[in-house]
Coordinates of C-alpha atoms and ligand atoms in Angstrom, one line a residue:
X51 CA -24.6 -6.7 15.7
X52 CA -21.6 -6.4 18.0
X53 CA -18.5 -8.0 16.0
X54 CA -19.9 -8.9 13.5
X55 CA -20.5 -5.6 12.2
X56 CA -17.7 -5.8 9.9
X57 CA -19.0 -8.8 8.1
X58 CA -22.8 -7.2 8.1
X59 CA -21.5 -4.1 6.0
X60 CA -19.5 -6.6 3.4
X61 CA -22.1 -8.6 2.8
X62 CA -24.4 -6.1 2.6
X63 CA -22.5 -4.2 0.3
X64 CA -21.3 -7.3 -2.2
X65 CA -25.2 -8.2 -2.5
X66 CA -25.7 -4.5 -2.9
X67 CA -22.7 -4.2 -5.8
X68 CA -23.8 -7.1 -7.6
X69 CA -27.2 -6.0 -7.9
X70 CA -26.9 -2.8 -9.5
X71 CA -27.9 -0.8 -6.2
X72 CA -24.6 0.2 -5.3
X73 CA -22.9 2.7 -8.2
X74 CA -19.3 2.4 -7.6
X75 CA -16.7 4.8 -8.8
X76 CA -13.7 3.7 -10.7
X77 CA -10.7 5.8 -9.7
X78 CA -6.8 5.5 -9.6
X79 CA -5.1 6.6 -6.4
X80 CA -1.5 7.9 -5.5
X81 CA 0.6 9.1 -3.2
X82 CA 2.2 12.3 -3.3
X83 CA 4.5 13.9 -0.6
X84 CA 4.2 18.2 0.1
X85 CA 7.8 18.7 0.1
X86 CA 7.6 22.3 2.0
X87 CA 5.2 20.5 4.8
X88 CA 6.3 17.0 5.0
X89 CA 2.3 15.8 4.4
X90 CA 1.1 13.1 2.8
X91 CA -1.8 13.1 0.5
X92 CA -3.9 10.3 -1.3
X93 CA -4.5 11.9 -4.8
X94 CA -7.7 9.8 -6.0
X95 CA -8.9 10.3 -9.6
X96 CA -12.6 9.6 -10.8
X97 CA -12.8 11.2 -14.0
X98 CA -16.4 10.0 -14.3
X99 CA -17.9 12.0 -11.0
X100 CA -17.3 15.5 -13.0
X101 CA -20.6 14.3 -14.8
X102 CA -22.7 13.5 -11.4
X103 CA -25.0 16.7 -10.2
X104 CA -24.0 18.5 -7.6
X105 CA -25.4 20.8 -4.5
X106 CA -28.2 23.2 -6.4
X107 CA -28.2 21.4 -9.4
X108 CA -31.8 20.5 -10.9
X109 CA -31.3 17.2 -10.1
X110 CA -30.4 17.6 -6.5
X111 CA -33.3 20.0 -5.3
X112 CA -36.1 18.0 -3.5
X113 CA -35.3 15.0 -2.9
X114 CA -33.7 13.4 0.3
X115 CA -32.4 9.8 -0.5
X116 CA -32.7 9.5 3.3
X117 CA -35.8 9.7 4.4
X118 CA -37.1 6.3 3.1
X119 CA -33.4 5.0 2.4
X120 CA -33.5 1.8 -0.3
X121 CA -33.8 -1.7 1.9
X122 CA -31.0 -2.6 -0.2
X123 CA -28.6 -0.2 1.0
X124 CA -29.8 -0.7 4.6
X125 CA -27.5 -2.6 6.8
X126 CA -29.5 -1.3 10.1
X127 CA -32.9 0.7 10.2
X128 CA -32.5 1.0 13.7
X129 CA -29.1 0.8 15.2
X130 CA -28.6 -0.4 18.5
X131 CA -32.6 -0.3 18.6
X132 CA -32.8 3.2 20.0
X133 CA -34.7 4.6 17.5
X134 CA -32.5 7.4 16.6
X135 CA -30.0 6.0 13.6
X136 CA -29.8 4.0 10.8
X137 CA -27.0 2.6 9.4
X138 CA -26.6 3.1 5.5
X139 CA -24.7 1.9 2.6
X140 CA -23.1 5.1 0.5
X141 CA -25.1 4.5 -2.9
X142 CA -22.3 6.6 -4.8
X143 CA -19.2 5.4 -3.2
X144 CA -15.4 5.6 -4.2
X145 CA -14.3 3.7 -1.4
X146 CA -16.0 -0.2 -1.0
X147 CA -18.2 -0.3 2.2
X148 CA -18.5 3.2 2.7
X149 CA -21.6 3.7 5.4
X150 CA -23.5 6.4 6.2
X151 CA -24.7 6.9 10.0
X152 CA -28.2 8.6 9.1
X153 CA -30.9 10.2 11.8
X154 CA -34.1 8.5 12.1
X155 CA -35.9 11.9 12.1
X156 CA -34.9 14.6 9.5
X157 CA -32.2 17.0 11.4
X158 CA -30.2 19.3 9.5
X159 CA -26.8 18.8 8.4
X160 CA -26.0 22.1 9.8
X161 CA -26.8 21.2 13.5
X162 CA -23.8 20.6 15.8
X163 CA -23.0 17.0 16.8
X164 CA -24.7 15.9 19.8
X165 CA -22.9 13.8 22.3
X166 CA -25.0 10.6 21.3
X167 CA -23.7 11.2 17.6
X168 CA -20.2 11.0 18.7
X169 CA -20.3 8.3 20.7
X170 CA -22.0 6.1 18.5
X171 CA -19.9 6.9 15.6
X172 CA -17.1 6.1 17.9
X173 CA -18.5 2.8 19.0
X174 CA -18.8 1.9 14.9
X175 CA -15.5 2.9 14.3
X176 CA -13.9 1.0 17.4
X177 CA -16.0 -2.0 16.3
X178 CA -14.7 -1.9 12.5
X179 CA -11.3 -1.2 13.5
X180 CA -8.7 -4.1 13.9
X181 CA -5.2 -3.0 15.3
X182 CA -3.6 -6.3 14.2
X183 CA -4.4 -5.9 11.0
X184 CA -3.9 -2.6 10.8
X185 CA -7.4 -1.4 9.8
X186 CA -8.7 1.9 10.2
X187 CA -11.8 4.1 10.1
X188 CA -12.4 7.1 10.1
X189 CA -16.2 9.3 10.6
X190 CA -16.4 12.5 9.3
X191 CA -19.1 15.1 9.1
X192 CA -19.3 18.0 6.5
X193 CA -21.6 20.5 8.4
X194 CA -22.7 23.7 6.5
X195 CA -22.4 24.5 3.2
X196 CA -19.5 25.5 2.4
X197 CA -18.1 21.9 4.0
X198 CA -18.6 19.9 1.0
X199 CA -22.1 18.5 1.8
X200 CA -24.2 17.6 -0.3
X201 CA -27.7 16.4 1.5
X202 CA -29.0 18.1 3.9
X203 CA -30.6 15.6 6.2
X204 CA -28.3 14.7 9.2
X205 CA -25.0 12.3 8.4
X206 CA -21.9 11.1 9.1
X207 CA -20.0 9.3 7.1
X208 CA -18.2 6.2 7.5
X209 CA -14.7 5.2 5.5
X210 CA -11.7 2.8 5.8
X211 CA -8.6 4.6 6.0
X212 CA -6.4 3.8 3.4
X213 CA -3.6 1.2 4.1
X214 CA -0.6 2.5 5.3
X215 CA -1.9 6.0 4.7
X216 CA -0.9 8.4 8.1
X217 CA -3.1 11.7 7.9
X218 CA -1.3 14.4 9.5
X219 CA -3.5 14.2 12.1
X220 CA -2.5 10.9 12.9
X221 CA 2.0 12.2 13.3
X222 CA 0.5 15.2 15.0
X223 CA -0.9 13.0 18.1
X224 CA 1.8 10.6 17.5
X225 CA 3.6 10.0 21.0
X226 CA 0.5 12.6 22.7
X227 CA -0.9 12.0 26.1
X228 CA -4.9 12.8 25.4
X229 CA -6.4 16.0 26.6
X230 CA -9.3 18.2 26.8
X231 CA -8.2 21.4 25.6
X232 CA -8.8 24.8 27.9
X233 CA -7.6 28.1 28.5
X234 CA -4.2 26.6 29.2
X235 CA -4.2 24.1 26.6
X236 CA -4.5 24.8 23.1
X237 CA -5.8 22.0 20.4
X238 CA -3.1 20.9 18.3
X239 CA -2.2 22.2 14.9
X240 CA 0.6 21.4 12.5
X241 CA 2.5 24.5 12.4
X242 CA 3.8 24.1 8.9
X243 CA 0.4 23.5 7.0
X244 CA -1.4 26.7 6.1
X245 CA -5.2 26.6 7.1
X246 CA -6.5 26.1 10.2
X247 CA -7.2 22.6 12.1
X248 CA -8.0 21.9 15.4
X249 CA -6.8 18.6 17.0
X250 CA -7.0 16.7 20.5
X251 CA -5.9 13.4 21.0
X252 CA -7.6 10.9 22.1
X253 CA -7.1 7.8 24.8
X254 CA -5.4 5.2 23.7
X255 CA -8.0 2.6 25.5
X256 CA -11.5 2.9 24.6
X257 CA -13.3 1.5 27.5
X258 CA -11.9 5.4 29.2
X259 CA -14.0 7.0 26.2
X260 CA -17.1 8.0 27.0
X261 CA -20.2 10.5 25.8
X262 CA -18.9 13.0 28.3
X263 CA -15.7 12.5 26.9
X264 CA -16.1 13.0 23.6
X265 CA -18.5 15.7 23.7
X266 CA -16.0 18.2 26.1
X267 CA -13.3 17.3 23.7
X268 CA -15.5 18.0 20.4
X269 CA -16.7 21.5 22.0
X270 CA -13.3 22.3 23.1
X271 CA -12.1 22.0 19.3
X272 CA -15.3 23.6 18.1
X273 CA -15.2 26.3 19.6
X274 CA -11.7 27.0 18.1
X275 CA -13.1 26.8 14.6
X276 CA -16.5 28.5 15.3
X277 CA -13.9 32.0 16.2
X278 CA -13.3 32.7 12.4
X279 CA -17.4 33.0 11.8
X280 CA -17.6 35.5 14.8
X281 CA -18.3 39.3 12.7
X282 CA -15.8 41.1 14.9
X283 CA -14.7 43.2 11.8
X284 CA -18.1 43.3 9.8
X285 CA -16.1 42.2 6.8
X286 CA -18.2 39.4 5.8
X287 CA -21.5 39.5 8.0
X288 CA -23.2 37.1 6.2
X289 CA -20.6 33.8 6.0
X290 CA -22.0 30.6 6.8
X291 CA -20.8 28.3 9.5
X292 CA -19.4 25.6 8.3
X293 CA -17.0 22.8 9.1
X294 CA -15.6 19.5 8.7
X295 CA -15.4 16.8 11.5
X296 CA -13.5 14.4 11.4
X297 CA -13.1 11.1 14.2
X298 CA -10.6 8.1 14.5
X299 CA -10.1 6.0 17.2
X300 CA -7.0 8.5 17.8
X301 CA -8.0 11.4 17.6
X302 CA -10.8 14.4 16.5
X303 CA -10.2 17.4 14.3
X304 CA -12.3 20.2 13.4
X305 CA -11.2 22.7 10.5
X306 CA -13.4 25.5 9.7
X307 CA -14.2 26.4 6.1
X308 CA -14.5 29.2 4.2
X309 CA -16.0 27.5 0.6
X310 CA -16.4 24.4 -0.5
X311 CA -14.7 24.6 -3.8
X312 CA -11.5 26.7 -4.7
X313 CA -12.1 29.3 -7.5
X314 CA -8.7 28.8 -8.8
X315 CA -9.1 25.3 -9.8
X316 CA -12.1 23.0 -10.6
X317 CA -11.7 21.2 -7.3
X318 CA -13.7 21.2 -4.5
X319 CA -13.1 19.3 -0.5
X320 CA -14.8 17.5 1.8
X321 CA -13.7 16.4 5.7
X322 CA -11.7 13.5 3.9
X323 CA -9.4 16.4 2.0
X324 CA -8.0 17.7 5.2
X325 CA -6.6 14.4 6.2
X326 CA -5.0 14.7 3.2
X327 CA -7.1 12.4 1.0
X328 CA -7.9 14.7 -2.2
X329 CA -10.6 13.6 -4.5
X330 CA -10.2 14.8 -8.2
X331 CA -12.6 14.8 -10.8
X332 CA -10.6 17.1 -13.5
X333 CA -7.6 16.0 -15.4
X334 CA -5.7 19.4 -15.3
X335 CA -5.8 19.8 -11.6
X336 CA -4.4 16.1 -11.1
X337 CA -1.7 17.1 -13.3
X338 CA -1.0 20.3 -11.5
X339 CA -1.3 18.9 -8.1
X340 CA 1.7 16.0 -9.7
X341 CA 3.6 19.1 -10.9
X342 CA 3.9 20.6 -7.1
X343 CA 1.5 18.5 -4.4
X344 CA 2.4 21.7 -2.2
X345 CA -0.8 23.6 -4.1
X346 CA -2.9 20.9 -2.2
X347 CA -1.5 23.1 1.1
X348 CA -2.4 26.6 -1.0
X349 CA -6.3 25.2 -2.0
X350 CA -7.3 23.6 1.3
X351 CA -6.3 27.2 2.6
X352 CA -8.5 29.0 0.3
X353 CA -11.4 26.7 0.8
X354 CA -10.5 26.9 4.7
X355 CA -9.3 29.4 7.0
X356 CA -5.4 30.9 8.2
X357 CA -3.8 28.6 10.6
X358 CA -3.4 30.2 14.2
X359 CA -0.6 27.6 15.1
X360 CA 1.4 29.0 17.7
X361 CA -1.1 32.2 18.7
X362 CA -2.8 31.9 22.1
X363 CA -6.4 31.2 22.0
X364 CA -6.6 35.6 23.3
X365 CA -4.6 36.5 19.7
X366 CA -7.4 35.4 17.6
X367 CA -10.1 36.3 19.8
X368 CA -11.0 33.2 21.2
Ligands
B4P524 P1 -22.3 14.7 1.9 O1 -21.5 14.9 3.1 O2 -23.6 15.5 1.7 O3 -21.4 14.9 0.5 P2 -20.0 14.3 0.1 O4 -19.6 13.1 0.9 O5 -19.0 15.4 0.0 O6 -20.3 13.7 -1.3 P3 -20.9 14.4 -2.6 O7 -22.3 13.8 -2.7 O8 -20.8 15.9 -2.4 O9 -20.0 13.8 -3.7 P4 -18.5 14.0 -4.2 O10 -18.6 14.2 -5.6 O11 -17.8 15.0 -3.3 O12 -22.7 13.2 1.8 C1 -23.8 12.7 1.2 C2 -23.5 11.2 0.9 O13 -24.7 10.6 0.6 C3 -22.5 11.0 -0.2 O14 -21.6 10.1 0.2 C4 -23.4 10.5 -1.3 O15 -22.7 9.6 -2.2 C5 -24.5 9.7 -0.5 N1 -25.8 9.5 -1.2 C6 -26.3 10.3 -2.1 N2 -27.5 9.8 -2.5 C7 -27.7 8.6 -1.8 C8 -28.7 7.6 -1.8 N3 -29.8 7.6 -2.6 N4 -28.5 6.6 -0.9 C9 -27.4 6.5 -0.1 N5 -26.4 7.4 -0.2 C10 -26.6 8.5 -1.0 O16 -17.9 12.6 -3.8 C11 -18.3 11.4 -4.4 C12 -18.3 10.3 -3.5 O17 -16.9 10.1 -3.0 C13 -19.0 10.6 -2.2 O18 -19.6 9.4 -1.8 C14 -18.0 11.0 -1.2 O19 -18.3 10.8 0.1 C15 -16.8 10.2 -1.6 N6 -15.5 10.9 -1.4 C16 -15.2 12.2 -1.5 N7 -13.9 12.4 -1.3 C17 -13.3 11.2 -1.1 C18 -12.0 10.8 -0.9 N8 -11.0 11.7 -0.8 N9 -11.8 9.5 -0.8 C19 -12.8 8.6 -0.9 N10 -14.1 8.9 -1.1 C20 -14.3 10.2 -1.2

């Protein structure tokens, strides 16, 4: 499909739209600035969602839209004809043209990413991106359940970044040589936000990104994040691993999580929350979150894990 990819999704997903087979989400987006942090976040309401089913509902139990995905929400059965992906359309989105990069055969959503996942979802992004006109992707992956995952079967996801939006991420790298982090090199992490992230830049020129690459880099952050599910104090033997990914052109971030809603407020995150893009389904937290955007900071901490900014990788027993 090469560079045409682009145009493949779009027309896919108009014809999709227009025929019913797409259910897009209405929602009203804003920007709100973290004063203590200095971070950005995309506050995007969608009222309507609070009705859709959820993990362990009746509704959800059973079924897996992926195994024979609709033809209309197809762009590619068999990406790259390797007979390991296919290339979906989001039936639910909030975002236009947001794919889904699905396994052939059923894997589980809590398996790791292999080094063929990452590099393909890099070669999508660094097809769909275009740096003169300043568009951006970004793949993500909720693994486990407390990421925010909803289906089981194996997915990443696919979204254009918003325009003009910087995650964090993004000024966090900003000026960075890339680098595989090691025993002398810790990921990067934002010492001002709260929770725990995992960062490592990545190079500027994609022809030097390869499986190999990407795979060192992703373990290297992972194994940062998989530290808070080690039982070193027997405190909570039986938490699940789980964990966002999350993959621009720039850069890779892992943050470990602790639950995938807050019990505080009726709001729960996905990977796209901790780049600072905060889906919100219930009119009181929206107006909380206007009131003081710096409670984004306190929830994506309780649904995450304390940042270790500044600690060697030997203080948190690494
Ligand atoms: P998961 O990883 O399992 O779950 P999720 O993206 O967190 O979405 P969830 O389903 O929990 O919904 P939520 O209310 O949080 O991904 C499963 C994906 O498969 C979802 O994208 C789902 O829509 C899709 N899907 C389900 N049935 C399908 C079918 N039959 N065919 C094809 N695809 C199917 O979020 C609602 C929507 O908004 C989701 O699409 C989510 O990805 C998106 N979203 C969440 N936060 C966002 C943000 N900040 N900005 C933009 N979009 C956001």
């Amino acid at each position: 499909m090469g560079s045409d990819l682009s145009a493949t999704i779009k027309e896919k997903y108009n014809d999709a739209l227009k025929n019913g087979d797409v259910v897009f989400t209405q929602s009203s987006s804003t920007k709100h600035k973290d004063a203590e942090t200095g971070t950005q976040y995309l506050v995007t309401y969608a009222p309507s969602l609070l009705k859709k089913p959820e993990r362990g509902d009746d509704e959800t139990i059973n079924r897996n839209p992926f195994a024979e995905p609709e033809p209309e929400l197809t762009v590619d059965g068999d990406l790259n004809d390797e007979g390991e992906y296919k290339l979906l359309l989001n039936k639910y989105p909030v975002v236009p043209e947001h794919a889904l990069l699905v396994t052939k055969e059923f894997k589980p959503q809590t398996s790791a990413l292999t080094p063929k996942d990452l590099f393909t979802a890099y070669s999508l992004i660094d097809k769909l991106d275009d740096e003169d006109e300043m568009i951006r992707h970004m793949a993500f992956y909720n693994c486990g359940v407390n990421s925010g995952s909803s289906q089981d079967h194996k997915h990443l996801q696919l979204l254009k970044l918003p325009e003009k939006f910087l995650c964090f991420q993004d000024k966090l790298c900003s000026g960075q040589e890339s680098f595989i982090p090691n025993v002398h090199t810790e990921p990067l992490q934002d010492g001002k936000l709260s929770f725990a992230h995992f960062v490592a830049p990545l190079p500027e020129d994609s022809a030097s990104v390869d499986e190999d690459l990407l795979a060192m880099t992703f373990i290297a952050v992972l194994q940062r994040a998989l530290t808070f599910f080690q039982d070193w104090t027997n405190e909570k033997p039986k938490m699940d691993v789980s964990y966002n990914v999350m993959l621009t052109k720039q850069w890779i971030c892992v943050v470990p999580r602790s639950a995938s809603k807050s019990k505080q407020m009726n709001i729960g995150f996905n990977a796209t929350g901790y780049v600072g893009m905060v889906l919100v389904k219930d009119e009181e937290v929206l107006k909380k979150i206007q009131e003081n955007p710096h409670i984004v900071d306190e929830l994506l901490l309780e649904c995450g894990f304390p940042s270790t900014a500044g600690e060697a990788t030997t203080q948190y027993h690494y």
